[in-house]
PDB file of C-alpha atoms in Angstrom:
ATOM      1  CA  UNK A 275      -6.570 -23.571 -17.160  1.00 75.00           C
ATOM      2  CA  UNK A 276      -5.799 -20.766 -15.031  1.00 88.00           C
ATOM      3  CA  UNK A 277      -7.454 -19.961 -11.586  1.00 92.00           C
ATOM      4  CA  UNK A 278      -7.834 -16.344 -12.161  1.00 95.00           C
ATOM      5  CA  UNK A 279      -7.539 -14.810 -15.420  1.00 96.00           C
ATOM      6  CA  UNK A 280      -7.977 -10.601 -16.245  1.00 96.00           C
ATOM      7  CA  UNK A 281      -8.048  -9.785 -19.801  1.00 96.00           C
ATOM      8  CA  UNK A 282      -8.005  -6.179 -21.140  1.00 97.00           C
ATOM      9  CA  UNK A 283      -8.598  -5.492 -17.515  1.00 97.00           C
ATOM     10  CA  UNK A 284      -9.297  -1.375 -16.972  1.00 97.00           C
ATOM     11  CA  UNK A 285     -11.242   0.960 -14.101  1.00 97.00           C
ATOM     12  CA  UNK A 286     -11.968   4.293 -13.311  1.00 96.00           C
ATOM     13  CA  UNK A 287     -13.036   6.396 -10.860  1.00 95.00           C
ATOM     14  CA  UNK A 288     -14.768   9.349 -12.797  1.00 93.00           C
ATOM     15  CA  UNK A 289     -11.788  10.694 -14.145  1.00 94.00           C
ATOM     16  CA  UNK A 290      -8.902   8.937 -12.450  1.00 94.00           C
ATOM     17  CA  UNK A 291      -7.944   6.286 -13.776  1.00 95.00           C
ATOM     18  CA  UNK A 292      -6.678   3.164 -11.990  1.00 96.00           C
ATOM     19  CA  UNK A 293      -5.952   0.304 -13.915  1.00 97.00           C
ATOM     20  CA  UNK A 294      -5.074   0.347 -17.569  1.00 96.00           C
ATOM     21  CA  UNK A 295      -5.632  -2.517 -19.618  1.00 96.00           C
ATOM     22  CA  UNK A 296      -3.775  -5.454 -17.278  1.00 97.00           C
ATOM     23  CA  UNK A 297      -4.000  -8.700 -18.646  1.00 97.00           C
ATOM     24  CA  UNK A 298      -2.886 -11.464 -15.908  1.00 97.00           C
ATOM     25  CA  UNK A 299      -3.130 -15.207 -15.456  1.00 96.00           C
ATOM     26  CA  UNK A 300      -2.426 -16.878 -12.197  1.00 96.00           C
ATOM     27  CA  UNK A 301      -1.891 -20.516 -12.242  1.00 94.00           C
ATOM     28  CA  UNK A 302      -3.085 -23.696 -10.798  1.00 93.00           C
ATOM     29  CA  UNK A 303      -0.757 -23.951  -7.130  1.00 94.00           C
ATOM     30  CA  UNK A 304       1.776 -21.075  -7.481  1.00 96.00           C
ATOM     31  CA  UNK A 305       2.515 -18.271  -4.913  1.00 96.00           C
ATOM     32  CA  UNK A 306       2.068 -15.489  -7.109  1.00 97.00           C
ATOM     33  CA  UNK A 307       3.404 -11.624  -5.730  1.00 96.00           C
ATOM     34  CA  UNK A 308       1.937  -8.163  -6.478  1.00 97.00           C
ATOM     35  CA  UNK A 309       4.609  -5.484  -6.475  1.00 96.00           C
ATOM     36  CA  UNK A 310       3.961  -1.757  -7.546  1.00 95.00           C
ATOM     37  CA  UNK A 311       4.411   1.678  -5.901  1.00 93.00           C
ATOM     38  CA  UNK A 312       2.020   3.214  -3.820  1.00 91.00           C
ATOM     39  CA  UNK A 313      -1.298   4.035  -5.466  1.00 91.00           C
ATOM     40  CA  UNK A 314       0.103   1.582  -8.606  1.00 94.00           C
ATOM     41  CA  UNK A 315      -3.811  -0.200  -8.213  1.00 94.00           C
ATOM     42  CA  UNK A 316      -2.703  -3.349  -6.538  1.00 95.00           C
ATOM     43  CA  UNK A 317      -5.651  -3.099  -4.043  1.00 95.00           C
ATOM     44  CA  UNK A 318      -8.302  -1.866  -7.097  1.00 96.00           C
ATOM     45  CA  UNK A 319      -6.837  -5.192  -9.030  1.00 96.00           C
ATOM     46  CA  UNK A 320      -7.396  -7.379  -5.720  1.00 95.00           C
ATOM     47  CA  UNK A 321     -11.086  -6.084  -5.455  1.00 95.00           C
ATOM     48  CA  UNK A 322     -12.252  -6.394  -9.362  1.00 95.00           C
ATOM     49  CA  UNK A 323     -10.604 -10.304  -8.486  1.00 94.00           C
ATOM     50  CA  UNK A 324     -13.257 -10.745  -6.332  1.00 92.00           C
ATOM     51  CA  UNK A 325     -16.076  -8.693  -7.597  1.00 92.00           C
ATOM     52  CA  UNK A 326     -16.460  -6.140  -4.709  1.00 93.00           C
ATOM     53  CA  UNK A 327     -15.430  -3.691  -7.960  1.00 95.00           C
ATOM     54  CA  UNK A 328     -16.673  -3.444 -11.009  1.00 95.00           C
ATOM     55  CA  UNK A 329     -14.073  -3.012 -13.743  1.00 96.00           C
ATOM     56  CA  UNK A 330     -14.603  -0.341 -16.542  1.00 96.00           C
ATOM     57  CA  UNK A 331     -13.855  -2.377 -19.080  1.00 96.00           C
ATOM     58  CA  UNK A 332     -12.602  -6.014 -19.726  1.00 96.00           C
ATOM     59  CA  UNK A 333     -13.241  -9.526 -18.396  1.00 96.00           C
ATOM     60  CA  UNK A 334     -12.375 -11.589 -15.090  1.00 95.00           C
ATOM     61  CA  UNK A 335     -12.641 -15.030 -15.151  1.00 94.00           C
ATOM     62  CA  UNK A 336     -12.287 -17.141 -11.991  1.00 92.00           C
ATOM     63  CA  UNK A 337     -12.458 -20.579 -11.052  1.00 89.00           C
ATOM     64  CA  UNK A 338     -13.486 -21.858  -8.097  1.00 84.00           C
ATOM     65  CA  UNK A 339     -13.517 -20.019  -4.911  1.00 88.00           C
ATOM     66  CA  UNK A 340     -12.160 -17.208  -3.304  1.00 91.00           C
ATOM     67  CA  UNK A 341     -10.363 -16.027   0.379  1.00 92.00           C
ATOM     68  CA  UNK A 342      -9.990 -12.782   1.162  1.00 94.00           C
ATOM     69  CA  UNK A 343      -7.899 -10.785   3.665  1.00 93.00           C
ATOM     70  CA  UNK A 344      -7.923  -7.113   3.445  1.00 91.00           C
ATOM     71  CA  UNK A 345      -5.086  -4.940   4.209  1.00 86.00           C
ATOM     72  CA  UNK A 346      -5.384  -3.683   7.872  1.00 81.00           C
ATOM     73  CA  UNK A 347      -7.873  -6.310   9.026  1.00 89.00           C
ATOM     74  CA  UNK A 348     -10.116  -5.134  12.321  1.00 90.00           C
ATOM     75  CA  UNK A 349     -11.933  -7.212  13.768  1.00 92.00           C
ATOM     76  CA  UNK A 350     -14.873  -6.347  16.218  1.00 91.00           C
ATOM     77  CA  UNK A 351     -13.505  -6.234  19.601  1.00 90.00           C
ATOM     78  CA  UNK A 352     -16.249  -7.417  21.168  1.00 91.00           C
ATOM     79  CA  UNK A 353     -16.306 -11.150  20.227  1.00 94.00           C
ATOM     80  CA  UNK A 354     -14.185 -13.892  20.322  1.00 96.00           C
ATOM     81  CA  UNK A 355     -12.681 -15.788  17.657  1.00 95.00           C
ATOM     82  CA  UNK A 356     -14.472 -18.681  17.838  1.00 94.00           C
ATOM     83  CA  UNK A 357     -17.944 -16.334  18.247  1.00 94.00           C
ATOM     84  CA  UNK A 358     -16.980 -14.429  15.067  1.00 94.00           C
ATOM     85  CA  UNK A 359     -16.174 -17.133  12.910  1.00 94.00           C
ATOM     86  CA  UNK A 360     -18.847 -19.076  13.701  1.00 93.00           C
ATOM     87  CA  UNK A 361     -21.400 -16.144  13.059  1.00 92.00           C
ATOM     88  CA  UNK A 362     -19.826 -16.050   9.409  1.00 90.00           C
ATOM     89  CA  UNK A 363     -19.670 -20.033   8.933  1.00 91.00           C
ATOM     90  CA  UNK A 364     -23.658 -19.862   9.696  1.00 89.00           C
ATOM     91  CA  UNK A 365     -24.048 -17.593   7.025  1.00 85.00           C
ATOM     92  CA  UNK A 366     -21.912 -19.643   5.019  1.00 85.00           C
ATOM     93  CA  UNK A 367     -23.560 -22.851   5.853  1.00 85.00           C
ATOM     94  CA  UNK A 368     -20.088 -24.051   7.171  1.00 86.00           C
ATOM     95  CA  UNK A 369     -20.153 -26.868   9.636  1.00 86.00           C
ATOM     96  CA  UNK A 370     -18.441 -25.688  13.464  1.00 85.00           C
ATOM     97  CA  UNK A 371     -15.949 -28.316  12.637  1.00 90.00           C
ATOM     98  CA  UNK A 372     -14.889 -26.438  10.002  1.00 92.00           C
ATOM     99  CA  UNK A 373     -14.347 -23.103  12.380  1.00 94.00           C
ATOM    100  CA  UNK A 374     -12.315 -25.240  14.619  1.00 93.00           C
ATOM    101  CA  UNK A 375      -9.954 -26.827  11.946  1.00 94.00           C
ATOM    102  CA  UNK A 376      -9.681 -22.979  10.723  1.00 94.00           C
ATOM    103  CA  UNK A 377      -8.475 -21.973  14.096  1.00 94.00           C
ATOM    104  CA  UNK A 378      -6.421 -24.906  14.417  1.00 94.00           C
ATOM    105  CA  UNK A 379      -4.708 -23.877  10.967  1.00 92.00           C
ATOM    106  CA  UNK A 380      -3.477 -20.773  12.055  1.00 93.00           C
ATOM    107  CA  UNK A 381      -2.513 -21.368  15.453  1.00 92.00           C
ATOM    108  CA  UNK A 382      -5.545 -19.411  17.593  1.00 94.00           C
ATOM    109  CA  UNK A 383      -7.244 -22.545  18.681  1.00 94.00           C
ATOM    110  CA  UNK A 384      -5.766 -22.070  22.228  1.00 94.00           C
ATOM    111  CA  UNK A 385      -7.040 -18.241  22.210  1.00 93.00           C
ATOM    112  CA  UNK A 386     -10.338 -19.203  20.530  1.00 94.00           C
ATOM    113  CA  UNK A 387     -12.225 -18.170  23.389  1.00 94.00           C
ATOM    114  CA  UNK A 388     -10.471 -14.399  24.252  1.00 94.00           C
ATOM    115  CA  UNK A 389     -12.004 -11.408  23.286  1.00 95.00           C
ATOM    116  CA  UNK A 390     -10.382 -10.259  20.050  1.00 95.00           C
ATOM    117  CA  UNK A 391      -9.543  -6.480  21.451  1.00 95.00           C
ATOM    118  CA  UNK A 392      -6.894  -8.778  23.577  1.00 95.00           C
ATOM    119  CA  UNK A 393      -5.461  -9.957  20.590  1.00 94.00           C
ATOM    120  CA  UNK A 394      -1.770  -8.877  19.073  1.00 92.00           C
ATOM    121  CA  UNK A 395      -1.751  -7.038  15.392  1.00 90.00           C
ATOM    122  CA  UNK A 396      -0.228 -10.895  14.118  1.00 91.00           C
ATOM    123  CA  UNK A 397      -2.763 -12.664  16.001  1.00 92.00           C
ATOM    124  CA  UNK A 398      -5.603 -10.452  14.363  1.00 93.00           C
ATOM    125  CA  UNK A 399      -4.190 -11.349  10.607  1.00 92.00           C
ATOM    126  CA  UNK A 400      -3.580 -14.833  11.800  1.00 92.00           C
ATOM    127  CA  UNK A 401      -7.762 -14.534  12.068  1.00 94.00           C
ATOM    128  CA  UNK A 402      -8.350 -12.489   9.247  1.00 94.00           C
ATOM    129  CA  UNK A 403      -6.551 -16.058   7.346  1.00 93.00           C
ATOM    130  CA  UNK A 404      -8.886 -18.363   9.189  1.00 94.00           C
ATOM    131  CA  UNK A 405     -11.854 -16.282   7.538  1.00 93.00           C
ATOM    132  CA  UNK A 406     -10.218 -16.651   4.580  1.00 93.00           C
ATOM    133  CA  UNK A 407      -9.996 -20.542   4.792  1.00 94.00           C
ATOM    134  CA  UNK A 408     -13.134 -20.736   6.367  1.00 92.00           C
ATOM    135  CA  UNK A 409     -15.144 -21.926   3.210  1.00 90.00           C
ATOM    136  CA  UNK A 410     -12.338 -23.548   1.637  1.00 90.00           C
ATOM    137  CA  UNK A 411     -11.227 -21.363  -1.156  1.00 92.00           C
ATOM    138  CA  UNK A 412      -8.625 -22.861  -3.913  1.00 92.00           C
ATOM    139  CA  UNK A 413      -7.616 -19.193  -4.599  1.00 95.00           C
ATOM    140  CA  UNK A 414      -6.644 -17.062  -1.690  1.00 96.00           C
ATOM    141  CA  UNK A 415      -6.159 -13.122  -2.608  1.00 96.00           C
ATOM    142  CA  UNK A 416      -3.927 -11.002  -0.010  1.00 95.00           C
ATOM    143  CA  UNK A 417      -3.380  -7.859   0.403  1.00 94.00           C
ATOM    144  CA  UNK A 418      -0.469  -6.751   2.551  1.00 92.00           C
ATOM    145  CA  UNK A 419      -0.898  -9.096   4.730  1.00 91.00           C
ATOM    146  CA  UNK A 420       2.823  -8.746   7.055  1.00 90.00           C
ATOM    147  CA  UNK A 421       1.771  -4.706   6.787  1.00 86.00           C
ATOM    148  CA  UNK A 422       2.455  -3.628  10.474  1.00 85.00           C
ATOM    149  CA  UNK A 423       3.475  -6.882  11.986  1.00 89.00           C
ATOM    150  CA  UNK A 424       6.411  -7.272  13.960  1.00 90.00           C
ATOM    151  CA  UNK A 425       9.264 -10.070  12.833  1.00 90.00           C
ATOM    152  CA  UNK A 426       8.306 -12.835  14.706  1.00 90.00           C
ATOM    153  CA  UNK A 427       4.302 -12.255  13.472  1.00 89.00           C
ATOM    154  CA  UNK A 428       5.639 -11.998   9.946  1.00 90.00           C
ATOM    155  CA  UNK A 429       7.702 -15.157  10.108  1.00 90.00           C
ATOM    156  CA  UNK A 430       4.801 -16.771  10.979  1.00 89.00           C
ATOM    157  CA  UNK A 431       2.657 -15.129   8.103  1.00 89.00           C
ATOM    158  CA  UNK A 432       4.782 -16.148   6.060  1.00 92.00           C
ATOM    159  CA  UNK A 433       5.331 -20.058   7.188  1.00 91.00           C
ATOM    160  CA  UNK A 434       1.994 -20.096   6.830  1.00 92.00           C
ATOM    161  CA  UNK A 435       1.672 -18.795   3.372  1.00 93.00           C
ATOM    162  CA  UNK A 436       4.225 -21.375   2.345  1.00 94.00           C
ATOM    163  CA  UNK A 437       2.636 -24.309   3.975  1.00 93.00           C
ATOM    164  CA  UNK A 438      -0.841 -23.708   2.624  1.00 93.00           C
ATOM    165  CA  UNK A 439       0.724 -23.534  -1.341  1.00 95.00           C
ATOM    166  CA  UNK A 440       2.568 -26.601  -0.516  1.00 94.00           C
ATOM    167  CA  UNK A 441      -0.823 -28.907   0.525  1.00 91.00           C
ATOM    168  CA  UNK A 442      -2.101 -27.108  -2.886  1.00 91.00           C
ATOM    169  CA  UNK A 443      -3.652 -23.858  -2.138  1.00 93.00           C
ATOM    170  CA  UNK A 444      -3.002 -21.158  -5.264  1.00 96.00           C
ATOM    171  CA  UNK A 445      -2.034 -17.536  -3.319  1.00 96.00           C
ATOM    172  CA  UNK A 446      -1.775 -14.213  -4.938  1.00 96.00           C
ATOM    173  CA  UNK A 447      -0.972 -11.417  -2.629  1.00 94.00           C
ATOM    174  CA  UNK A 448       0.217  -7.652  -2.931  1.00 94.00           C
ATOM    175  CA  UNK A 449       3.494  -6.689  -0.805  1.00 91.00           C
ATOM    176  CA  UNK A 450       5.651  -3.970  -0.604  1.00 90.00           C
ATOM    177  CA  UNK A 451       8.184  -6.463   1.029  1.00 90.00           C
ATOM    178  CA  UNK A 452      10.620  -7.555  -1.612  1.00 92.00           C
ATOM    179  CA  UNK A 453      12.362 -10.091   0.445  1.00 90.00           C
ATOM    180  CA  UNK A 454       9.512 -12.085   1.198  1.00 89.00           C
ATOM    181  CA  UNK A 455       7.718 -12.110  -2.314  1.00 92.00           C
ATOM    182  CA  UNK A 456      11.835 -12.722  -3.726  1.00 91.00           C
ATOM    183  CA  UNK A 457      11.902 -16.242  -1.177  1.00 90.00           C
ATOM    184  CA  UNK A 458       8.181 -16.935  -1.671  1.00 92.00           C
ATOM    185  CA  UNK A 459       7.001 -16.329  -4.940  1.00 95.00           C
ATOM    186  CA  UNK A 460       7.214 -18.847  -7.829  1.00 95.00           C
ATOM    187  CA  UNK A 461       6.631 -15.614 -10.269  1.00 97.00           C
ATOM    188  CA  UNK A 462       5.875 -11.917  -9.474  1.00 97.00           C
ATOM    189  CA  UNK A 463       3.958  -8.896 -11.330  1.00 97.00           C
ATOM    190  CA  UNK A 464       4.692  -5.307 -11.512  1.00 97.00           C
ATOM    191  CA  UNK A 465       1.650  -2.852 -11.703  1.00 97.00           C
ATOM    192  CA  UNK A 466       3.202   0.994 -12.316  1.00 95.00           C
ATOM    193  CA  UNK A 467       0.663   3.660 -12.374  1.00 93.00           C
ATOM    194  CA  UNK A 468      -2.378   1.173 -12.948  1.00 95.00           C
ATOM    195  CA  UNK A 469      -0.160  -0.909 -15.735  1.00 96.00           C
ATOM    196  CA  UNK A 470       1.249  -4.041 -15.675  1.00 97.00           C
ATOM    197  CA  UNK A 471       4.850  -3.565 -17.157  1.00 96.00           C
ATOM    198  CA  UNK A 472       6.114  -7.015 -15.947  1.00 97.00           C
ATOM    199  CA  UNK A 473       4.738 -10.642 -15.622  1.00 97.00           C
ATOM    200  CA  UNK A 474       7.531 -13.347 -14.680  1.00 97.00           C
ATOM    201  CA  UNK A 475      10.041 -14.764 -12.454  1.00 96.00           C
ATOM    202  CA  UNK A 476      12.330 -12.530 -10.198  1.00 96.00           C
ATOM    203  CA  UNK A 477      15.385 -14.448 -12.129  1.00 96.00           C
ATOM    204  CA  UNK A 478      13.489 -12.944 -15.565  1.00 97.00           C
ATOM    205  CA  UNK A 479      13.109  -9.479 -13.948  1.00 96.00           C
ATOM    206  CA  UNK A 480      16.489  -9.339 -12.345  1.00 95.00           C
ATOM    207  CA  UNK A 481      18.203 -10.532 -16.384  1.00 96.00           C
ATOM    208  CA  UNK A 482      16.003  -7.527 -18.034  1.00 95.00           C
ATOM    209  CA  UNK A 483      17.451  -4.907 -16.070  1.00 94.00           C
ATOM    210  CA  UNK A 484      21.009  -6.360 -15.480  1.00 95.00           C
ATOM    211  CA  UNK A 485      20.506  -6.694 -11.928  1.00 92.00           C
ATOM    212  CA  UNK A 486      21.728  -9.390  -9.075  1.00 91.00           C
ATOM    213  CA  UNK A 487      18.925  -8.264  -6.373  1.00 91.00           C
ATOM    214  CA  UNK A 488      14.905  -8.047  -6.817  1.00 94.00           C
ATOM    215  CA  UNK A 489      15.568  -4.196  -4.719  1.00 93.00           C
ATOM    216  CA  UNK A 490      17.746  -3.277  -7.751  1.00 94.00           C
ATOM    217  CA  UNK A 491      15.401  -4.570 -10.544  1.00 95.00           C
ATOM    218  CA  UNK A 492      12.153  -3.267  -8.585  1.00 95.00           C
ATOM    219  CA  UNK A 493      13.499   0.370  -8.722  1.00 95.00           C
ATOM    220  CA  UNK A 494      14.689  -0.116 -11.883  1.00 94.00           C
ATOM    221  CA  UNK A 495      10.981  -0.677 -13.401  1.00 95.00           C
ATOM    222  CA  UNK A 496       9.094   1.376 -11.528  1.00 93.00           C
ATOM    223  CA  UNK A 497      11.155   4.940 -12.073  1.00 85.00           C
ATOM    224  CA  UNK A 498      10.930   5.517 -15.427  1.00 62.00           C
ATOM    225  CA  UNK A 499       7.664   6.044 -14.514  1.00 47.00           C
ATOM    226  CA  UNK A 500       7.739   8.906 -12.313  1.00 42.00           C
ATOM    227  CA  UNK A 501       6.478   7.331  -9.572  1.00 42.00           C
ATOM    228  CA  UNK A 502       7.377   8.043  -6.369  1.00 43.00           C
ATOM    229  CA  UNK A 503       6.873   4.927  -4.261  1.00 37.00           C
TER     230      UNK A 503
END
């Protein structure tokens, strides 16, 4: 059984409409990638996932829980990391040892205790990921999350990423970067203007459009469209 499935999947807002009938399954333990022009409804899909939308029409089913970390994570500046995620591990009756294996996780537990408008733009989604993890989701739902981050932050993003699917964590996120979700991802979707045109492997995508790179075979699915990235 799937962790998340979408069936018949639509929403609107008033007239516009987003998302058109996307039907998507991800599976138990696989690093699943989100690709689509701008404005394709990658972040509208991410947010019905987790209920902060509600869809138009269709179902959602999900199993187990969820982790979250919004594109363009900010933090208030004012706390610490260790203050912040302990206010949100009281809400979520999390133990502190939990907050400190979270930290630990992602590499802040030395800068725990520094005041979070100190912290780099990789440090800040290295925290945004400890929130995430902080109530021990089996399904973690990302959106952009090497958006604005420098090499070295991304490497580590993405090391991450890879060593939380390998101790069994399932991880669907949305990226623009096809390099990453083409060394990452055990199979990829394709949302163009709100529809899902392709669900499969990059090897599957690449063969359909005759192509040797994931750039090539991107570009070729999305133009027909009319988008314009």
């Amino acid at each position: 059984m799937p962790l998340l499935a979408c069936e018949h999947l639509s929403k609107a807002f008033g007239t516009t409409v987003a998302l058109q009938d996307v039907t998507l399954a991800i599976r138990q333990g696989e690093m699943f990638g989100l690709l689509g022009p701008n404005g394709a409804g990658k972040t509208t899909l991410l947010k019905c996932c987790l209920g902060l939308l509600r869809p138009t029409g269709g179902t959602i089913r999900v199993e187990g829980r969820e982790g979250f970390l919004p594109e363009q994570f900010q933090p208030p500046g004012r706390l610490t990391a260790r203050e912040l995620l302990r206010l949100l591990a009281f809400g979520l009756g999390t133990s502190s040892a939990r907050v400190a294996a979270c930290l630990e996780r992602v590499g802040l537990a030395a800068q725990a205790g520094r005041p979070l408008r100190t912290y780099s733009r990789g440090m800040i989604q290295r925290l945004g990921l400890a929130l995430a993890l902080l109530h021990d989701p089996a399904l973690l739902l990302l959106d952009e999350p090497t958006l604005g981050l420098d090499p070295l932050a991304q490497a580590q993003m993405l090391r991450l990423f890879a060593e939380l699917n390998a101790q069994g964590r399932t991880i669907l996120f949305s990226s623009h970067a096809l390099s990453q979700v083409e060394r990452l991802c055990h199979r990829i979707g394709v949302l163009v203007g709100g529809r899902l045109t392709f669900v499969g492997t990059v090897a599957e995508l690449c063969a359909r459009h005759g192509c040797a790179s994931l750039e090539e075979a991107f570009l070729l699915e999305v133009e027909p469209s009319g988008s314009d990235g």
